[in-house]
mmCIF file of N, CA and C in Angstrom:
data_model
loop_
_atom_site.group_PDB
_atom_site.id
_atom_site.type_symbol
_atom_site.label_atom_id
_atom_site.label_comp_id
_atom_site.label_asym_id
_atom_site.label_seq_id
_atom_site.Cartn_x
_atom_site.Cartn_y
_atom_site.Cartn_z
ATOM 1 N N UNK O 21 -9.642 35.097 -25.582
ATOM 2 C CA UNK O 21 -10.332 36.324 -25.906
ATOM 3 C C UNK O 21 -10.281 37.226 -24.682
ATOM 4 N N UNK O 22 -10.228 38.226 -24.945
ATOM 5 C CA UNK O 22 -9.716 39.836 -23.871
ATOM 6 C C UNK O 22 -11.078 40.290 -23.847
ATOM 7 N N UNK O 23 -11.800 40.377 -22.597
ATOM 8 C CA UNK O 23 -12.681 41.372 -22.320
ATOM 9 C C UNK O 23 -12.049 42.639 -22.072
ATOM 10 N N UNK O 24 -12.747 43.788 -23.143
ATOM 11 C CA UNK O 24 -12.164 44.899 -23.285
ATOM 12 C C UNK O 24 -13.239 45.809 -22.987
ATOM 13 N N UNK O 25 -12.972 47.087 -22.739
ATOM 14 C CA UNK O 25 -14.465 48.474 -22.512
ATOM 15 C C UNK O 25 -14.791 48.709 -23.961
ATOM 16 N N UNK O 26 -14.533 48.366 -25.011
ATOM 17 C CA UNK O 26 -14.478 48.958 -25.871
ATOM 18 C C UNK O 26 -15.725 48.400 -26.504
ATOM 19 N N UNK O 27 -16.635 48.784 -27.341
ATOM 20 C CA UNK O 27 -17.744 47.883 -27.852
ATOM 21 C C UNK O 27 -17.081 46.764 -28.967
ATOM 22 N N UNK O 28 -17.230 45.534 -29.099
ATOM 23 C CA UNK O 28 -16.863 44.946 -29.686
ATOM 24 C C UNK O 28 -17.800 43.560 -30.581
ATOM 25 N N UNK O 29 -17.271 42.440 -31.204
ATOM 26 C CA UNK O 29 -18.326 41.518 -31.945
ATOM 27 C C UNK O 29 -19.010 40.388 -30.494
ATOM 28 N N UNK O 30 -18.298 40.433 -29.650
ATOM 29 C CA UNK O 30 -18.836 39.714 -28.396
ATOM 30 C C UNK O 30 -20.332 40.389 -28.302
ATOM 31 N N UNK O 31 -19.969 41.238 -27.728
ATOM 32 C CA UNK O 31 -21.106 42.821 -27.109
ATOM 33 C C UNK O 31 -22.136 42.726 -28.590
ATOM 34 N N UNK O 32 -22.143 42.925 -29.535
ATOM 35 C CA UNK O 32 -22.987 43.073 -30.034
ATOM 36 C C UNK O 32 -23.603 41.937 -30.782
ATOM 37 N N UNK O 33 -23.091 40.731 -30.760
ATOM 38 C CA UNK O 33 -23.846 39.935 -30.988
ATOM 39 C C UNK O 33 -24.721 39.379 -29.535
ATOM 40 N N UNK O 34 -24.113 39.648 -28.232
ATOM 41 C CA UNK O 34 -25.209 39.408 -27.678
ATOM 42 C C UNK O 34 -26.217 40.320 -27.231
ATOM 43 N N UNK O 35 -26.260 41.200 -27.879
ATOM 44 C CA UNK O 35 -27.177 42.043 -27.799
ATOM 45 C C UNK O 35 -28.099 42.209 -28.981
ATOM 46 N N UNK O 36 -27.714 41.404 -29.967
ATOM 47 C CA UNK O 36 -28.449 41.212 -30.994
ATOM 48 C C UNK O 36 -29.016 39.377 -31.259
ATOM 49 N N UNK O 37 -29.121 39.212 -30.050
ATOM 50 C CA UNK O 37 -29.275 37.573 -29.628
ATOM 51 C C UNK O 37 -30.800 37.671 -29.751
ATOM 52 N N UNK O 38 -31.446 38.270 -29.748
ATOM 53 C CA UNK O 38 -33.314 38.829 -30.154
ATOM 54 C C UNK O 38 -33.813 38.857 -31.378
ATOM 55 N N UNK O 39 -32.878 39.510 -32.233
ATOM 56 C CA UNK O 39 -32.860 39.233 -33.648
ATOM 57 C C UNK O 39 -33.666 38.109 -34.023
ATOM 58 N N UNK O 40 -34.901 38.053 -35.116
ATOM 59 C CA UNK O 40 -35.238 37.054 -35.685
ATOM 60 C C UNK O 40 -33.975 35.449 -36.192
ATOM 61 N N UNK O 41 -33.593 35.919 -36.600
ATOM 62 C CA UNK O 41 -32.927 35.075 -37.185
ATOM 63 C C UNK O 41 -32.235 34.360 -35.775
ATOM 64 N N UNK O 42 -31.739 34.876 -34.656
ATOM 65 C CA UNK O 42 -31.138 34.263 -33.859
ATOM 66 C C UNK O 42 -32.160 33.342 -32.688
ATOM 67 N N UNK O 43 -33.480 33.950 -33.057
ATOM 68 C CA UNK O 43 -34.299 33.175 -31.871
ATOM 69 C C UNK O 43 -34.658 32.117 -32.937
ATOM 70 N N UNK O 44 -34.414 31.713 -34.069
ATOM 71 C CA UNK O 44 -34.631 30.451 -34.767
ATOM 72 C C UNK O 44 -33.962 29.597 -34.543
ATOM 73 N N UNK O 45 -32.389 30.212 -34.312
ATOM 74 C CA UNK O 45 -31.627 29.249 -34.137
ATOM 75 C C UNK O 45 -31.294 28.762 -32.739
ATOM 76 N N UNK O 46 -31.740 30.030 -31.629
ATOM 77 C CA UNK O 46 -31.468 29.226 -30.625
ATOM 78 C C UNK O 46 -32.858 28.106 -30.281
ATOM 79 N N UNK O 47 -34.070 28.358 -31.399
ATOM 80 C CA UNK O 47 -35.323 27.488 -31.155
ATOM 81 C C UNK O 47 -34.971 26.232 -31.210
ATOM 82 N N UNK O 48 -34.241 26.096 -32.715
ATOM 83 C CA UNK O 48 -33.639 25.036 -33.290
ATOM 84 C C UNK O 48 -32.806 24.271 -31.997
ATOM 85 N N UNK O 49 -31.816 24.941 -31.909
ATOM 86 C CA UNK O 49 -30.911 24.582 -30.287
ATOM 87 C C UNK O 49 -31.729 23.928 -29.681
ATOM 88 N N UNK O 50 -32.972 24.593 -28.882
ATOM 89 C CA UNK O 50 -33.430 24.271 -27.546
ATOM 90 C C UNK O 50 -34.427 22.821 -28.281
ATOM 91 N N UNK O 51 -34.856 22.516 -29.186
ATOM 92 C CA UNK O 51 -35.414 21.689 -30.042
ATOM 93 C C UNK O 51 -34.788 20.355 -30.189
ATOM 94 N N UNK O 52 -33.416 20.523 -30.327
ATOM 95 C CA UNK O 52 -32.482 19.445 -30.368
ATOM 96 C C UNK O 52 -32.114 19.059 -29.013
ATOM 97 N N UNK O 53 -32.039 19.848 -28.323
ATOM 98 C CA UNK O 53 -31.166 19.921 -26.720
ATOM 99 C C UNK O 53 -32.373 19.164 -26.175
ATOM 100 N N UNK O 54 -33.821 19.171 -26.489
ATOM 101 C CA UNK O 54 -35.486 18.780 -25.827
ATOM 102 C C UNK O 54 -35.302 17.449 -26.331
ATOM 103 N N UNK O 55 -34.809 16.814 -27.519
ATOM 104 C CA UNK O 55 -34.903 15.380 -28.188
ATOM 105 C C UNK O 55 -33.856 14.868 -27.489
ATOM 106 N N UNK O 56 -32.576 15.128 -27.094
ATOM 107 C CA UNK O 56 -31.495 14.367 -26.482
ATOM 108 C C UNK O 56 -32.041 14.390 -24.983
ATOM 109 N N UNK O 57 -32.366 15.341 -24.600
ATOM 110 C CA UNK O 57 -32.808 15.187 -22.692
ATOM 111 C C UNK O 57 -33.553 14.090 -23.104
ATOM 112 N N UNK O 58 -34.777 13.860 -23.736
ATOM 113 C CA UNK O 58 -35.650 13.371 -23.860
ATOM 114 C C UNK O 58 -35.467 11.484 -23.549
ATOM 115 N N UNK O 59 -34.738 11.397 -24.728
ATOM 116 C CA UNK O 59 -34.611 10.803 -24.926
ATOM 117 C C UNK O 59 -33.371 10.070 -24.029
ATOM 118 N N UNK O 60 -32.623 10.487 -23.309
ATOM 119 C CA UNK O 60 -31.817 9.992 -22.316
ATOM 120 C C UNK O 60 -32.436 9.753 -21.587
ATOM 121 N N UNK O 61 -33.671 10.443 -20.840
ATOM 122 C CA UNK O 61 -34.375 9.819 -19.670
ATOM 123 C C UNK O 61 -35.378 9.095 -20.020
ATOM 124 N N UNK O 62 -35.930 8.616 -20.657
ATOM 125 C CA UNK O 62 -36.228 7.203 -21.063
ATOM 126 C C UNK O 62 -36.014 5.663 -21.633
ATOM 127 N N UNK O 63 -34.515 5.917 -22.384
ATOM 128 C CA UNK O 63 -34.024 4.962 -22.625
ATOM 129 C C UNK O 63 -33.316 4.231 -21.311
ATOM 130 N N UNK O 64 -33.588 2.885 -21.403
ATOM 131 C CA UNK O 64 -33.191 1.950 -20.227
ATOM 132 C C UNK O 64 -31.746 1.991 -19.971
ATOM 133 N N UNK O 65 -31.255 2.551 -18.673
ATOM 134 C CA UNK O 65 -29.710 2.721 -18.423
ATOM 135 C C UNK O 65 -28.804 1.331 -18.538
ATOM 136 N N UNK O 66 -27.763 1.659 -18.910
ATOM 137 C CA UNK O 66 -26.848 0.391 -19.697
ATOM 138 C C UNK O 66 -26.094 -0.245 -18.552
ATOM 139 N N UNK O 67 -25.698 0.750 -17.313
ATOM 140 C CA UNK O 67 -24.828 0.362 -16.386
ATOM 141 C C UNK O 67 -23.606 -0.292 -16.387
ATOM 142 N N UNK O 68 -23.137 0.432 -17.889
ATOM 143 C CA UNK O 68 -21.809 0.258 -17.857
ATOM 144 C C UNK O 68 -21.306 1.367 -18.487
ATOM 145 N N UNK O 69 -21.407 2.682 -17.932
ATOM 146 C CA UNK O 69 -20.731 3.939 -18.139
ATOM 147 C C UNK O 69 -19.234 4.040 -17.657
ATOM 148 N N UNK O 70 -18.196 4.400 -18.434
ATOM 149 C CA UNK O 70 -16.890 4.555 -18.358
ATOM 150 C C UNK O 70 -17.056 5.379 -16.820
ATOM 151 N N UNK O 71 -17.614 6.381 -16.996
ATOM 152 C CA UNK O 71 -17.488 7.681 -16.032
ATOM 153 C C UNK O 71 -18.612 7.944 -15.447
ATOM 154 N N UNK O 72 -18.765 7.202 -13.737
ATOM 155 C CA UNK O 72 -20.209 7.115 -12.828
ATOM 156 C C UNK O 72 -19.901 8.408 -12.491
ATOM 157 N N UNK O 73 -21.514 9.324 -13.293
ATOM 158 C CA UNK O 73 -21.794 10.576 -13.394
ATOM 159 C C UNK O 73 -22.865 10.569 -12.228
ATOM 160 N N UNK O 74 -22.678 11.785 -11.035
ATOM 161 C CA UNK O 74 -24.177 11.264 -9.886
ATOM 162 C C UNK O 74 -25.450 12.456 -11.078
ATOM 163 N N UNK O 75 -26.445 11.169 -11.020
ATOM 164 C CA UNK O 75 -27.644 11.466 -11.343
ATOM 165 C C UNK O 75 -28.141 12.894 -11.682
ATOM 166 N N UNK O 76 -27.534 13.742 -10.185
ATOM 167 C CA UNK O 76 -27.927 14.868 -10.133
ATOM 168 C C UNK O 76 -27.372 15.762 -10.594
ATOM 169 N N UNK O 77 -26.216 15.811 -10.778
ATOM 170 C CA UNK O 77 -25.441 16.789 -12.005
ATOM 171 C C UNK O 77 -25.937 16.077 -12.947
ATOM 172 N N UNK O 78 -26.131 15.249 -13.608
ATOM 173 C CA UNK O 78 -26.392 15.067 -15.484
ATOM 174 C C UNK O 78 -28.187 15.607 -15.233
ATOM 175 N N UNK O 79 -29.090 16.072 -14.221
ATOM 176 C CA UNK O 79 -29.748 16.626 -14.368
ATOM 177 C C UNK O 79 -29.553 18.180 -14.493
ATOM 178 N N UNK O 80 -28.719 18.858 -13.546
ATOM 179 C CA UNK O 80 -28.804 20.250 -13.502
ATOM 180 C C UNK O 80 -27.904 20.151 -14.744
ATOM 181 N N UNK O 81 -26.890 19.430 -15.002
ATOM 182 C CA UNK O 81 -25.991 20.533 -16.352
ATOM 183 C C UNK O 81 -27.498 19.954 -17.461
ATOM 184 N N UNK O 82 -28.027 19.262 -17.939
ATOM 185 C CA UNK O 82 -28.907 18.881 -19.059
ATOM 186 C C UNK O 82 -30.032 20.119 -18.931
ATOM 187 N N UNK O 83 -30.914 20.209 -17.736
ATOM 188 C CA UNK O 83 -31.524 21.642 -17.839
ATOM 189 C C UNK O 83 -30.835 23.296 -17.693
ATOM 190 N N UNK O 84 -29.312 22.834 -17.644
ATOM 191 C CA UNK O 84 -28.621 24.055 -17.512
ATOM 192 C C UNK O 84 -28.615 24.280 -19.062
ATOM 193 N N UNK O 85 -28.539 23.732 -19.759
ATOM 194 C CA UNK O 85 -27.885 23.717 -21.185
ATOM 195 C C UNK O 85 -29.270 24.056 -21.791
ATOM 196 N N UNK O 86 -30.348 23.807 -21.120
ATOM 197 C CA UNK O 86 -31.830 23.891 -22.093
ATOM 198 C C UNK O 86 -31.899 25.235 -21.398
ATOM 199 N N UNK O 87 -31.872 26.151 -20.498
ATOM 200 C CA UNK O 87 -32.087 26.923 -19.953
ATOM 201 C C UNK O 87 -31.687 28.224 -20.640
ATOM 202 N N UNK O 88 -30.479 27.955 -21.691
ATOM 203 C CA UNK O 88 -29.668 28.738 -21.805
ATOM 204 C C UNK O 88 -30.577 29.050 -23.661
ATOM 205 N N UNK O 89 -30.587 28.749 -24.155
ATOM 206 C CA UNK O 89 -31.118 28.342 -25.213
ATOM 207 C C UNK O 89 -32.739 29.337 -25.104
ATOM 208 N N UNK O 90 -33.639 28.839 -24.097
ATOM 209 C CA UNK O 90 -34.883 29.105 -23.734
ATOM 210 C C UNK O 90 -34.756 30.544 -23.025
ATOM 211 N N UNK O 91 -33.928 30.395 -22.196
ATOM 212 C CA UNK O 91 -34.054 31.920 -21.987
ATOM 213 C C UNK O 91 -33.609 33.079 -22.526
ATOM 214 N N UNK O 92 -33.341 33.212 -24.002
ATOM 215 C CA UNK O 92 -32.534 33.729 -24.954
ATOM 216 C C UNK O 92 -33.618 34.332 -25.339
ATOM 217 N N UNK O 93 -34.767 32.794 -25.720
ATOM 218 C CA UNK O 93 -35.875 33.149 -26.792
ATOM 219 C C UNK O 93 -36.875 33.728 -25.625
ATOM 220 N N UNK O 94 -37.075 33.853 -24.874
ATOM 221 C CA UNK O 94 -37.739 34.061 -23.688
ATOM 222 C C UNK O 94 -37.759 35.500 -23.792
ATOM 223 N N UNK O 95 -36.465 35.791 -23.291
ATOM 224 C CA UNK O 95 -36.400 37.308 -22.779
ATOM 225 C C UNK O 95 -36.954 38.408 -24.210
ATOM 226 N N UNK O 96 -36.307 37.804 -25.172
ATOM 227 C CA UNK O 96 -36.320 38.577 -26.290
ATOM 228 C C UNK O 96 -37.841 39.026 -26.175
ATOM 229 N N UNK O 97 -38.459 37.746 -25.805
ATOM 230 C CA UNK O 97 -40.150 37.426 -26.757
ATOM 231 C C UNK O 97 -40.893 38.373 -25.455
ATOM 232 N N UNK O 98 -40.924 38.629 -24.343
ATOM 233 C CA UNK O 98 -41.523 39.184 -23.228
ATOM 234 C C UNK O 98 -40.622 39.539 -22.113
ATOM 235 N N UNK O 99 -41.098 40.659 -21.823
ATOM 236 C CA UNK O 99 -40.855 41.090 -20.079
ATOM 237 C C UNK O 99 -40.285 40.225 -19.197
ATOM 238 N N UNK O 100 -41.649 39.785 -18.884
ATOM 239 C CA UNK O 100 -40.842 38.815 -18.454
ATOM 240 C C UNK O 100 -40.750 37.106 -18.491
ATOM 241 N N UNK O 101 -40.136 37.285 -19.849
ATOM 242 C CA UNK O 101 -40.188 35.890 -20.078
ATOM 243 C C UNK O 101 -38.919 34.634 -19.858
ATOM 244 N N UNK O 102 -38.428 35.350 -18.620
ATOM 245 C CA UNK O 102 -37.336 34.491 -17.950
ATOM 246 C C UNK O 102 -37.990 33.674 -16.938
ATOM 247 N N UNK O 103 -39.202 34.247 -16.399
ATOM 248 C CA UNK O 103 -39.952 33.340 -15.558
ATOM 249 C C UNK O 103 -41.008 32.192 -16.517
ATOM 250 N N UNK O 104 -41.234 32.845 -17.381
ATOM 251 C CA UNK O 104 -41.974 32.085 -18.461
ATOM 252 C C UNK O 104 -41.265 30.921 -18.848
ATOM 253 N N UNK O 105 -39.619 30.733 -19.212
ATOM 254 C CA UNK O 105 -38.989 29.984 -19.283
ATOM 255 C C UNK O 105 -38.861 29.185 -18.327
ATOM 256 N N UNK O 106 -38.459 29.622 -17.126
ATOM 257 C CA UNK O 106 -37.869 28.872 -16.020
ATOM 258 C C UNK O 106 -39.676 27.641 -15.381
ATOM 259 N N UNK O 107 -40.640 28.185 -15.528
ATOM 260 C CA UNK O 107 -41.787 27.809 -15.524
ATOM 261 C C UNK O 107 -42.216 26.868 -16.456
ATOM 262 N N UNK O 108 -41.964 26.826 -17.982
ATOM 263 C CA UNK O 108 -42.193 26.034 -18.996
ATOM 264 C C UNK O 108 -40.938 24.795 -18.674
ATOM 265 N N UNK O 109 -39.698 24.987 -18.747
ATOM 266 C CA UNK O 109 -38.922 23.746 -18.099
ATOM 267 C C UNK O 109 -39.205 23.061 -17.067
ATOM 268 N N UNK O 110 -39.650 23.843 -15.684
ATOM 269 C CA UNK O 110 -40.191 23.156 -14.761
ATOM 270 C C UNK O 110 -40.889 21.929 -15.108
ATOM 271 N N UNK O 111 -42.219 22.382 -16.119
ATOM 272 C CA UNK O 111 -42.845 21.399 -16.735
ATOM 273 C C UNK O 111 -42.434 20.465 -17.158
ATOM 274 N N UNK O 112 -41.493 20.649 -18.226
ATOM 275 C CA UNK O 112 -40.830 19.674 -18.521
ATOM 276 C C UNK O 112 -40.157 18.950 -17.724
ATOM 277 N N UNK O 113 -39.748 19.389 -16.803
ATOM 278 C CA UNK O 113 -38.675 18.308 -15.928
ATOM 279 C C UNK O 113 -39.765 17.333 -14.902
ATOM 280 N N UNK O 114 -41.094 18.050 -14.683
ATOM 281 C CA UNK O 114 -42.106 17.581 -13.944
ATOM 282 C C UNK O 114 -42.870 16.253 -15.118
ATOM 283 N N UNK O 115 -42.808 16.288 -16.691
ATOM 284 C CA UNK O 115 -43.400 15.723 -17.235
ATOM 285 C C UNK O 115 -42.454 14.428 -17.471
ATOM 286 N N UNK O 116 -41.709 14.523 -17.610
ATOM 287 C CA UNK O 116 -40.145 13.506 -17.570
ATOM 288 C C UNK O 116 -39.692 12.931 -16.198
ATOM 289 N N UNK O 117 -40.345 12.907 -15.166
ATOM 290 C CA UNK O 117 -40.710 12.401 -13.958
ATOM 291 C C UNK O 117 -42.045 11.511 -14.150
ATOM 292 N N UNK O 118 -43.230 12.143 -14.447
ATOM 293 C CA UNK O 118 -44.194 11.645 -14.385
ATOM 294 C C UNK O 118 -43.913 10.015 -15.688
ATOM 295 N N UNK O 119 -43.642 10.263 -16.541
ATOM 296 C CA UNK O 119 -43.465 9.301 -17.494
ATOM 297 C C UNK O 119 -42.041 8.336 -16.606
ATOM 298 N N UNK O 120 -41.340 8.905 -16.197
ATOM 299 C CA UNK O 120 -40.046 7.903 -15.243
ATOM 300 C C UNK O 120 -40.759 6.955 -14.436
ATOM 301 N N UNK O 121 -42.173 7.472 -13.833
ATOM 302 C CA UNK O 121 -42.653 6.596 -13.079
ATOM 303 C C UNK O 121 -43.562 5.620 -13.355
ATOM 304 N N UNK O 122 -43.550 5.644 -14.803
ATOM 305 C CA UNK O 122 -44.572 4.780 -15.312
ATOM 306 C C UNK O 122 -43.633 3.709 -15.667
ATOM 307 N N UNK O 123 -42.254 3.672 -16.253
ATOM 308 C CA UNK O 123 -41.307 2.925 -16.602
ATOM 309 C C UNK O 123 -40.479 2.079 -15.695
ATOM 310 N N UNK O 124 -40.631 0.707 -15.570
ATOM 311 C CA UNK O 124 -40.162 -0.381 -15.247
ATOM 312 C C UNK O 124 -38.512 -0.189 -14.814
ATOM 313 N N UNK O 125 -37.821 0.417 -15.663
ATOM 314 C CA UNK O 125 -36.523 0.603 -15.790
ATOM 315 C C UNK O 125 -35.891 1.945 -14.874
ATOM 316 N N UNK O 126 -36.506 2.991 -14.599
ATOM 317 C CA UNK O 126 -36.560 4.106 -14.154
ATOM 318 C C UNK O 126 -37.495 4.302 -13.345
ATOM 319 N N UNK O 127 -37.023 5.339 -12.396
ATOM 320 C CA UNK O 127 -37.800 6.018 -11.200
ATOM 321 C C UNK O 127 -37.774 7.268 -11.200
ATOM 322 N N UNK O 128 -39.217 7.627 -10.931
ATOM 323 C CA UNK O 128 -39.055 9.229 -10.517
ATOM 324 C C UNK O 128 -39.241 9.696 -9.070
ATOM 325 N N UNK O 129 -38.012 10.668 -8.995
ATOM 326 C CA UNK O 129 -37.651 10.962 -7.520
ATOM 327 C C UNK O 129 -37.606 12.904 -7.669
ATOM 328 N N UNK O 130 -37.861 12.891 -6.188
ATOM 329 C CA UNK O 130 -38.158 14.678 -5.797
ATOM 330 C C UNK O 130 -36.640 15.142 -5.874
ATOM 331 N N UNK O 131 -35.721 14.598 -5.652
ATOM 332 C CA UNK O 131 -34.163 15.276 -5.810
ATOM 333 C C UNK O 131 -34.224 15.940 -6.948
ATOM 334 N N UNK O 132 -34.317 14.802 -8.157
ATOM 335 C CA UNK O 132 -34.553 14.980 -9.650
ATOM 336 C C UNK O 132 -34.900 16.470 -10.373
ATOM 337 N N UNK O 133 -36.149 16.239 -9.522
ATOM 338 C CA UNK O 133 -36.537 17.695 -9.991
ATOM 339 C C UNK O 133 -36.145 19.092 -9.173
ATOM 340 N N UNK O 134 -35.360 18.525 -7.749
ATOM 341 C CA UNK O 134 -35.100 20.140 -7.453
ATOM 342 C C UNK O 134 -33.756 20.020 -8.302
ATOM 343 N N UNK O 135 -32.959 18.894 -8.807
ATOM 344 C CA UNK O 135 -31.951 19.153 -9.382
ATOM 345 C C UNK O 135 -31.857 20.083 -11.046
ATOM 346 N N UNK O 136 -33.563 19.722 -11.379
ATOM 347 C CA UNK O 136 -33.767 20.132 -12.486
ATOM 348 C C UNK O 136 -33.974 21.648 -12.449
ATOM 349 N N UNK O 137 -34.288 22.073 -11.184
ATOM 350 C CA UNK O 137 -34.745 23.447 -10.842
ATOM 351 C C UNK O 137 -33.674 24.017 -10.457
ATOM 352 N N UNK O 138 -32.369 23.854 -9.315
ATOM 353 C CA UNK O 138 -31.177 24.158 -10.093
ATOM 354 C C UNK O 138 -30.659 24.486 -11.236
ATOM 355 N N UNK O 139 -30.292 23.479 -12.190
ATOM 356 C CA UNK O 139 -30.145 23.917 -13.464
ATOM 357 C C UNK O 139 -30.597 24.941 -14.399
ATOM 358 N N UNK O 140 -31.892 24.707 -14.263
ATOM 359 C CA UNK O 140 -33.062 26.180 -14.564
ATOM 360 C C UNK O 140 -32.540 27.526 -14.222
ATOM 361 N N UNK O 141 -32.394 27.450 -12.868
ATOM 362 C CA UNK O 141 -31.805 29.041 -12.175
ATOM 363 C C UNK O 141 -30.503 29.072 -12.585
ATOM 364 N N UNK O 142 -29.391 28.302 -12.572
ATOM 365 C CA UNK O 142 -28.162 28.641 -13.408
ATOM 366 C C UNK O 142 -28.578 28.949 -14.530
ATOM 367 N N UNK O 143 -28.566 28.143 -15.855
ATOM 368 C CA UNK O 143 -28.603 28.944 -16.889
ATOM 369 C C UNK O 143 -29.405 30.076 -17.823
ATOM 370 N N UNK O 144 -30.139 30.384 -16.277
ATOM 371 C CA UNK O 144 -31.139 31.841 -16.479
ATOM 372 C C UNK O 144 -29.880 32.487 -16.389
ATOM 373 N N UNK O 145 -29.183 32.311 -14.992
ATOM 374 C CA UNK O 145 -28.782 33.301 -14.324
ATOM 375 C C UNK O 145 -27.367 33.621 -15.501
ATOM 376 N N UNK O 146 -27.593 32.452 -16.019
ATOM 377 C CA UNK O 146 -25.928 33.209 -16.797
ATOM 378 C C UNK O 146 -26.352 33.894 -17.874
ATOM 379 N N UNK O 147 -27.627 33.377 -18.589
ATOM 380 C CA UNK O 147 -28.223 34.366 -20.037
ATOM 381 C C UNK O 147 -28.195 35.975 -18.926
ATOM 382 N N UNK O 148 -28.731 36.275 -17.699
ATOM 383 C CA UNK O 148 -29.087 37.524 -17.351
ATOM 384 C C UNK O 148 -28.346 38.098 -16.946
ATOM 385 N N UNK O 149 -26.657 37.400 -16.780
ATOM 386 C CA UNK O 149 -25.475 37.850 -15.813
ATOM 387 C C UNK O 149 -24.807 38.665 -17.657
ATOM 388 N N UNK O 150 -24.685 38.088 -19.134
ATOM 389 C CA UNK O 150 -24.237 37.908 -19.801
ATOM 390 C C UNK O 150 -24.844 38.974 -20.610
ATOM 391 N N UNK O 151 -26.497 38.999 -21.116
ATOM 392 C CA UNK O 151 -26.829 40.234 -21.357
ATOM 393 C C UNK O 151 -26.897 41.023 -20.500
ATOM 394 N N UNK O 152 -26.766 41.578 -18.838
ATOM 395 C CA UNK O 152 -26.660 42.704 -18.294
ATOM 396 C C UNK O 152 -24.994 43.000 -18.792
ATOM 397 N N UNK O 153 -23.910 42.141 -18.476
ATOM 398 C CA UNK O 153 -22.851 42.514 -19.448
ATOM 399 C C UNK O 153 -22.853 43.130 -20.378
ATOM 400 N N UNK O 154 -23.406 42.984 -21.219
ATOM 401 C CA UNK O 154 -23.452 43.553 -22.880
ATOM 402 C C UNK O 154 -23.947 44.751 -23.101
ATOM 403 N N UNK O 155 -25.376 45.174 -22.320
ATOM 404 C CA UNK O 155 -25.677 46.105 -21.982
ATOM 405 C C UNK O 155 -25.350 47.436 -21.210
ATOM 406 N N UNK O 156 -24.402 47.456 -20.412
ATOM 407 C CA UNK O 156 -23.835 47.708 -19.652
ATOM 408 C C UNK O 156 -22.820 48.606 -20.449
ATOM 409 N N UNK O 157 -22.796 50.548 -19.699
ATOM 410 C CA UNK O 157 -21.566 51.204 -20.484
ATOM 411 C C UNK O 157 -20.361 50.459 -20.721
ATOM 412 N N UNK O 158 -19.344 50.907 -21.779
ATOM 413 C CA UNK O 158 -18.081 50.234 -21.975
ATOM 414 C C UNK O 158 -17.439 50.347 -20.976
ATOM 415 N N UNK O 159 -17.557 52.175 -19.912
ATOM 416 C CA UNK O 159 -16.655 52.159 -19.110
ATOM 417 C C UNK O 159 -16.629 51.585 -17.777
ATOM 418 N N UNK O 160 -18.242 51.133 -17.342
ATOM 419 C CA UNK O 160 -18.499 50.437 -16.376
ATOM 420 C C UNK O 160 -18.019 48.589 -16.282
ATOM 421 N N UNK O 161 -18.278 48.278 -17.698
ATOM 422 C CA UNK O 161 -17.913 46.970 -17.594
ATOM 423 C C UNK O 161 -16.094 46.138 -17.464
ATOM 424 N N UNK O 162 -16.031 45.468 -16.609
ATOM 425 C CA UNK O 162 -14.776 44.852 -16.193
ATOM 426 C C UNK O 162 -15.180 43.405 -15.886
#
């Protein structure tokens, strides 16, 4: 696909990413994306993964991917509700620690969560890099 100046179905669907209908589905998204994190960091690790992933990337891309989702429905819903987002995941990544440390099998560690807070600020930063794109005159954007 050709980024072009021209207004096109890219550009206006993400600018119509606010739309009722689209904050359902990215709810839905971030809903499903909340049951798989979830549920990966509590189930007891198998330690026999094809591909030794370090810890800390399968944290930042897992809250990168929830980030993206949340801050969709975020921005739409308030001002500023990119901090609202990035603040409500925090939680989450702080509550999925606290339960790690109750579990026999798992530990909760401070990397964890700045890794989770990473992730957070990436996939803000790409929902805000992506709608300032969209927004943005045809002839300014390249």
């Amino acid at each position: 696909m050709e980024f072009t100046n021209e207004p096109g179905p890219l550009r206006d669907a993400v600018l119509r990413a606010h739309a009722m209908p689209w904050r359902l589905g990215w709810g839905g998204l971030l809903a499903m994306l909340g049951v798989v994190v979830t549920w990966m960091a509590v189930v007891p690790p198998t330690g026999n993964a094809v591909f030794a992933i370090p810890d800390v990337l399968l944290h930042s891309t897992a809250f990168a991917a929830l980030a993206v989702p949340a801050g969709l429905m975020a921005i739409a819903a308030h001002r500023r509700g990119a901090t609202w987002a990035a603040v409500g995941l925090l939680a989450y990544g702080v509550a999925i620690e606290a339960v790690q440390a109750w579990l026999p099998y798992r530990s909760a560690e401070w990397a964890d969560l700045l890794s989770d807070s990473v992730g957070i600020a990436a996939g803000l930063s790409a929902v805000a890099a992506v709608r300032a794109w969209a927004a943005s005159p045809p002839a300014t954007r390249r």
